[in-house]
C-alpha cells in the first residue's frame, strides 16, 4: 500500500495483529530472577520497603510511593531480595535504573492480602482511590501513570465521565484485544469500580471497528452486568484514534485544552487493561504484578500474548516464543509507530510493557534516502493535532523559536503519522523530539526575561516614587520656617 | 467606463479586505521596544548603561553599539545586528566575559549579617529579607547580574550555576 | 545478542519524491498526446530538448553546490519543469527558446534559491515569463490546429526537427503560412479591432467551446488532473478555487457585457486554465501551505489570470498570475495557520 491510499482522515495502517491473536493468552515461563525497576511508573521512583537478604512473599508490597505522583510495587514471586542496585531498564532505553532483584524460590507463597478484597460499594470514593493506589495500579496503555493520582486529580463536582480506552490503534499491539476477548468481565467489573471511585455518572468503553470478536465478548459482558451506566462505543480503526486526546475528540466531540487535562472538560480516560487490573486487585486481592504482553514480529518464531509477571526478562519471553528467527533485526518495546527500539533483550518487563516486537526487515521497510521537503502537505493531512509539520520542519533550519511556538511544536504528540507518509523520507518526529526541549528552554528564557523586565521597571518606578515623596516631605518641612507666623 | 468602474470597485474591495485582515494586527512598536525585546533583561549594566532598557534606547538613537551585552553573548549580538542591519560582531572584551553557563547569586546564610545592602542593589527585586535578618536570593527570579556582590560588606554572596528549570 | 537501534516510527510508507514526480509526468501524457494530434510533433521535440537541458542544468548546479547527483537527477522534478515549460511554448519555437528558458528555470529559479523544495517561485513559470518578456514575437507564433475547415500544414518529423533546430522550413512553406495566433490572442486582437464578440469568435481557430483543438487538449488535461486528485498527488483546494475564480470573474463580466467579454466556458477551455489549475498552481513547493491558504492562493491565481487575459497585453495570464501569487505565499501562510488541537479558535 502506498502512502496516499491511507491518507483520508488520519492514517489507516496495516494492523499486523492476526499473528499474535491466533492463540489464547498463555502464562509466560517463570524465571529465577525478577528485576523490578523502582521508577517504572510516571512520576517519582518508589521507595523500597525491603532490603537485600529479606524474604518476600508473592504479592507482598516491596516499595511504597514517594510523596507526590508515585506508585506501590509488589513482589511478583516469593523468594529472597538479592540486591537493590541499578539494572538496565527498557523504559530508560536500556540505561540502568535502581531496581529490586528477587530470586524466585519457585513456591509462590502468597502474602496474606485478604484485607485487600473489599466490596466497593461499601467504601467511600476517597477510600476507593486510596485502595486502588495500594494495588500498585498504573495506566497500562503505555504511559504507566499512577491510576490513583489520575483519579484524584480528576475528581470534580458531578463526577467526570469515564472513558475506557480499548482502541488499540497502534500496529502489532494486541494485548488489549485479547484481554477484551477473554476477560471482558474483568473490564466491566473494573469499570464499575472506577465509576464508584470517581462518582462518575457513566462509562464509555471505546473499541475499534476492526475487532469483531472482542466487541462481541465485551457486549456480552456489559449485557450480563446489566449496568445502565456502562455503554460501548465503536470507533473507526484509524491510527492514532486510541491516543487519549484523539479518542476524547472522537467519542465526546470535545477537545482537551492544549495546556490542560481531560478532567478540565469533565472526562477521565483509563485503559481497559487498567480496569481489568483493578478488578483483580479488589476482587481477588492480586496487586499489579503481572500483565499481558504481546510478543510478535517476523523476528520471533511464534507470536502470542503472554500473561507475564513484572520483572521477567524479555529474553525469557522470546524463548517462550521459540526464539528469534534468522531475520531478526530490531527489538522494539511498544508499537511500530511510537515504540522504543532497544539494543538488547536482557531487560525486565515493566508495567508499561504492552508489546515486544522482534522486527525483521519485512516488518521495518527500511527508510529511503532523505530528500528535501517538497511541501506536498501529506503530513498536515494526517496530523491528528492539526499541525503543519512541513512548516515546523522549515522553521527548524535554522531554529526559529517564535515560529515554532506559533506553529505548535509543543502540541506535537509524536505519533509518527507525518513521518509515515512523508515522500521525502524525512525523520520528522525525531527532529521534533529533539527540538522540543530547545524550544521549551527558549520560551522559559523568554518568560523569565519578560518577568525580569517587569520587575526592573516596577522597581525603577517605585524608587522614583519614593524619591519624589522624600522630596515632597523635605519641602514640607522647610516651608513653615520660611512662612511668617501669625 | 465599465472597466474603470469595475477596477475601482475591485480595488476598494481589496482595500476593505486588507483593512479587515490587519485590524487585529499589533500596533507599530518603537525601535527601542524591539531592541529591548532581544536583550536578556539581566539588568547587569555591563553595557555601561543603567539597565537593558536604557541600553536599548541608546542603540536606537545610535549612541551604543550592538556588541555590548555579555550575558546575551553571540546570540544577542547576532539578533541585534540583524535588527539594526549591521554586520554581526563578537561581544566587546571591555564589557566583560560571555558566561558559558547562566549563573545565579547565592547568599551564604551563616555569614549574612542582614545589612540589606544587596536588597537595595538588586535591580529585579530578587532578594528578600529584612534588616538584621538573614537575606536570601530567589533563584528563579535572579538574573545573574552580580550587582549584589560588591555592596556586601561580608562577602557572603557567591555565584552558582543556575538550577535547571523545573517542568 | 545486541541489535541496532533507531528512533520511532519504525515503519514508513513506501513513497518517494521520484514517485510523486513520475505520476505527474504520466498524468501529463494525455495532454501531450492530444497536443501532438492537433499541433504536430513539435511538442515532442521541445520536451526532449527541454528535458535534456533540465537534466544537464540540474547536474551542473548540483556539482557546483557539491550535492550528490544521483538522487536529485532521479527525482524527476527537473523533467516536470521541462515538460510544463515545453507545453507553454509554440510547437515550432526555435530550439534556443526552450533551452534557455529551461536552463534559466532550473539554474536560477530553482538552484539559486536552494534547489528542490526551496524555490519560492514555480521554476517553469519563471522560465516562461522570462521568455515571454524577452522574446514575445517567437512565443506568439502558434500553429493552426488540425481540423476540417482550417488550413493546417502537416510537417513530417524530420521537417519539424529541422524547423526547430535551424529555423528553416521546407521550400514549399513560409513561416506566415504555418503560424497563427492562439485563440486567446486572436480574440483580444479581434476585439481591439472593433469586432463584436460574435464576429471575433467566427474565425476558424475557434471551436465549439473555446479554441479549436485547445478545447480537447484541455479535456485531456482535466482527465490527467482528476487522476492526480484521485491518486492524492494533489488536493482539490487549488484547482477548484482557481477555476471557480475564473468562472466567477468571466460570468460576471459576461453578464455585464456579453459583446465585449468572452464567457466562462471559453475561458475554461482556452489557454492554460486547466493545465494551470491542476499542474502548475498545484506545485506544492511554491504554493500556500494550509488548506485555507490554498483556497485563497488558488482563487488569487484565478482572478489574476482573468484580469491579465482580459486587460493585459500577454497571450495568457496563468504564468504571471502564478508568479504573483507565489510572491504572496508568505503573507497567506502567516494568516492561515490552522487551529491546533486543544487551542481556542
XYZ file of N, CA, C and O in Angstrom, chain A residues 16-22 26 172 174 293-306 313-332 345 355-364, chain C residues 1 3:
228
model
N -1.282 -5.686 11.546
C -0.312 -6.720 11.932
C -0.675 -7.392 13.246
O 0.187 -7.637 14.078
N -1.974 -7.660 13.472
C -2.340 -8.234 14.762
C -2.786 -9.687 14.655
O -2.905 -10.366 15.658
N -3.027 -10.162 13.422
C -3.591 -11.514 13.282
C -2.667 -12.561 13.886
O -3.100 -13.515 14.520
N -1.370 -12.358 13.696
C -0.424 -13.401 14.098
C -0.451 -13.614 15.605
O -0.412 -14.739 16.076
N -0.512 -12.511 16.353
C -0.410 -12.656 17.801
C -1.746 -12.995 18.445
O -1.791 -13.360 19.615
N -2.860 -12.860 17.691
C -4.157 -13.110 18.324
C -4.706 -14.490 17.977
O -5.829 -14.817 18.337
N -3.925 -15.315 17.291
C -4.401 -16.652 16.923
C -4.615 -17.515 18.163
O -5.627 -18.155 18.324
N -1.454 -17.050 27.078
C -0.735 -18.114 27.774
C 0.086 -17.502 28.900
O 0.408 -16.315 28.847
N 0.629 -3.939 15.551
C 1.298 -5.031 16.249
C 0.771 -5.310 17.654
O 0.702 -6.452 18.079
N -1.552 -6.215 20.568
C -2.871 -6.849 20.632
C -3.218 -7.272 22.048
O -4.146 -8.036 22.251
N 1.472 -9.288 27.765
C 2.460 -8.701 26.862
C 2.330 -9.385 25.502
O 2.331 -10.617 25.424
N 2.209 -8.591 24.460
C 2.196 -9.135 23.101
C 3.639 -9.310 22.651
O 4.437 -8.378 22.770
N 3.969 -10.506 22.180
C 5.285 -10.703 21.574
C 5.028 -11.079 20.120
O 4.314 -12.043 19.842
N 5.554 -10.288 19.215
C 5.227 -10.539 17.816
C 6.329 -10.019 16.904
O 7.381 -9.584 17.364
N 6.059 -10.067 15.621
C 7.050 -9.635 14.644
C 7.633 -10.823 13.904
O 7.575 -11.964 14.378
N 8.189 -10.522 12.770
C 8.746 -11.569 11.920
C 10.050 -12.108 12.507
O 10.588 -13.107 12.049
N 10.558 -11.467 13.565
C 11.828 -11.884 14.157
C 11.694 -12.960 15.219
O 12.701 -13.413 15.764
N 10.440 -13.359 15.585
C 10.270 -14.496 16.502
C 9.524 -15.609 15.779
O 8.738 -15.363 14.880
N 9.793 -16.848 16.239
C 9.205 -17.995 15.538
C 7.701 -18.041 15.711
O 6.963 -18.428 14.820
N 7.242 -17.693 16.926
C 5.820 -17.848 17.198
C 5.360 -16.593 17.921
O 6.006 -16.177 18.884
N 4.275 -15.995 17.478
C 3.795 -14.792 18.146
C 2.695 -15.160 19.116
O 2.103 -16.234 19.013
N 2.431 -14.290 20.085
C 1.353 -14.565 21.009
C 1.258 -13.533 22.091
O 2.034 -12.574 22.131
N 0.242 -13.713 22.940
C 0.073 -12.847 24.093
C 0.342 -13.646 25.347
O -0.188 -14.744 25.512
N 1.130 -13.085 26.223
C 1.599 -13.821 27.398
C 1.249 -13.080 28.666
O 1.501 -11.887 28.787
N 12.559 -11.231 32.299
C 13.379 -10.678 31.214
C 12.723 -10.900 29.845
O 12.045 -11.908 29.630
N 12.961 -9.948 28.947
C 12.470 -10.083 27.570
C 12.947 -11.404 26.970
O 12.221 -12.075 26.257
N 14.208 -11.763 27.291
C 14.797 -12.950 26.657
C 13.993 -14.203 26.973
O 13.848 -15.083 26.130
N 13.425 -14.251 28.195
C 12.631 -15.420 28.552
C 11.343 -15.470 27.726
O 10.922 -16.538 27.273
N 10.721 -14.315 27.527
C 9.508 -14.276 26.701
C 9.823 -14.688 25.263
O 9.054 -15.401 24.622
N 10.971 -14.215 24.780
C 11.377 -14.571 23.420
C 11.578 -16.087 23.329
O 11.157 -16.733 22.369
N 12.163 -16.653 24.391
C 12.374 -18.106 24.404
C 11.031 -18.835 24.400
O 10.850 -19.848 23.723
N 10.046 -18.283 25.165
C 8.703 -18.871 25.154
C 8.123 -18.873 23.737
O 7.298 -19.711 23.400
N 8.531 -17.900 22.947
C 8.019 -17.795 21.579
C 8.872 -18.596 20.598
O 8.777 -18.395 19.385
N 9.756 -19.425 21.099
C 10.547 -20.269 20.212
C 11.829 -19.613 19.734
O 12.511 -20.133 18.855
N 12.154 -18.469 20.285
C 13.418 -17.819 19.929
C 13.313 -16.964 18.680
O 12.264 -16.882 18.040
N 14.430 -16.321 18.392
C 14.474 -15.426 17.231
C 14.599 -16.221 15.937
O 15.140 -17.321 15.920
N 14.103 -15.632 14.857
C 14.397 -16.184 13.533
C 15.694 -15.555 13.025
O 16.176 -14.586 13.602
N 16.209 -16.074 11.933
C 17.472 -15.527 11.399
C 17.254 -14.113 10.879
O 18.195 -13.349 10.730
N 15.993 -13.771 10.601
C 15.734 -12.457 10.004
C 15.655 -11.344 11.046
O 15.563 -10.176 10.699
N 15.669 -11.705 12.340
C 15.531 -10.726 13.416
C 16.503 -9.560 13.249
O 17.699 -9.763 13.052
N 15.978 -8.317 13.299
C 16.922 -7.224 13.166
C 16.708 -6.068 14.138
O 17.636 -5.314 14.380
N 15.518 -5.898 14.688
C 15.350 -4.769 15.609
C 14.364 -5.148 16.709
O 13.317 -5.719 16.434
N 14.726 -4.805 17.965
C 13.889 -5.125 19.115
C 13.177 -3.849 19.556
O 13.819 -2.840 19.824
N 11.832 -3.916 19.603
C 11.065 -2.713 19.909
C 10.136 -2.990 21.084
O 9.451 -4.008 21.104
N 18.139 -7.738 24.818
C 16.900 -8.259 25.396
C 17.054 -8.686 26.851
O 16.200 -9.356 27.396
N 3.961 -4.475 24.607
C 4.269 -5.242 23.402
C 5.769 -5.296 23.187
O 6.491 -4.340 23.495
N 6.232 -6.433 22.730
C 7.623 -6.552 22.313
C 7.605 -6.985 20.855
O 7.026 -8.025 20.520
N 8.162 -6.168 19.991
C 8.230 -6.541 18.577
C 9.650 -6.956 18.264
O 10.587 -6.179 18.464
N 9.792 -8.202 17.820
C 11.072 -8.618 17.258
C 10.914 -8.433 15.749
O 10.285 -9.236 15.080
N 11.432 -7.318 15.279
C 11.133 -6.934 13.899
C 12.221 -7.414 12.952
O 13.400 -7.381 13.275
N 11.791 -7.855 11.777
C 12.741 -8.184 10.722
C 12.646 -7.102 9.655
O 11.805 -6.211 9.740
N 13.479 -7.206 8.661
C 13.440 -6.230 7.569
C 12.054 -6.217 6.915
O 11.613 -5.208 6.395
N 11.333 -7.367 6.979
C 9.996 -7.423 6.404
C 9.050 -6.487 7.126
O 8.175 -5.871 6.534
N 9.204 -6.407 8.457
C 8.339 -5.525 9.234
C 8.726 -4.063 9.026
O 7.887 -3.189 9.053
N 10.015 -3.833 8.879
C 10.516 -2.464 9.016
C 10.444 -1.637 7.753
O 10.274 -0.435 7.827
N 22.945 -10.997 22.849
C 22.598 -10.591 21.479
C 22.274 -9.095 21.449
O 21.509 -8.611 22.268
N 21.208 -5.542 19.179
C 20.517 -5.116 17.964
C 20.764 -3.632 17.740
O 20.856 -2.871 18.698
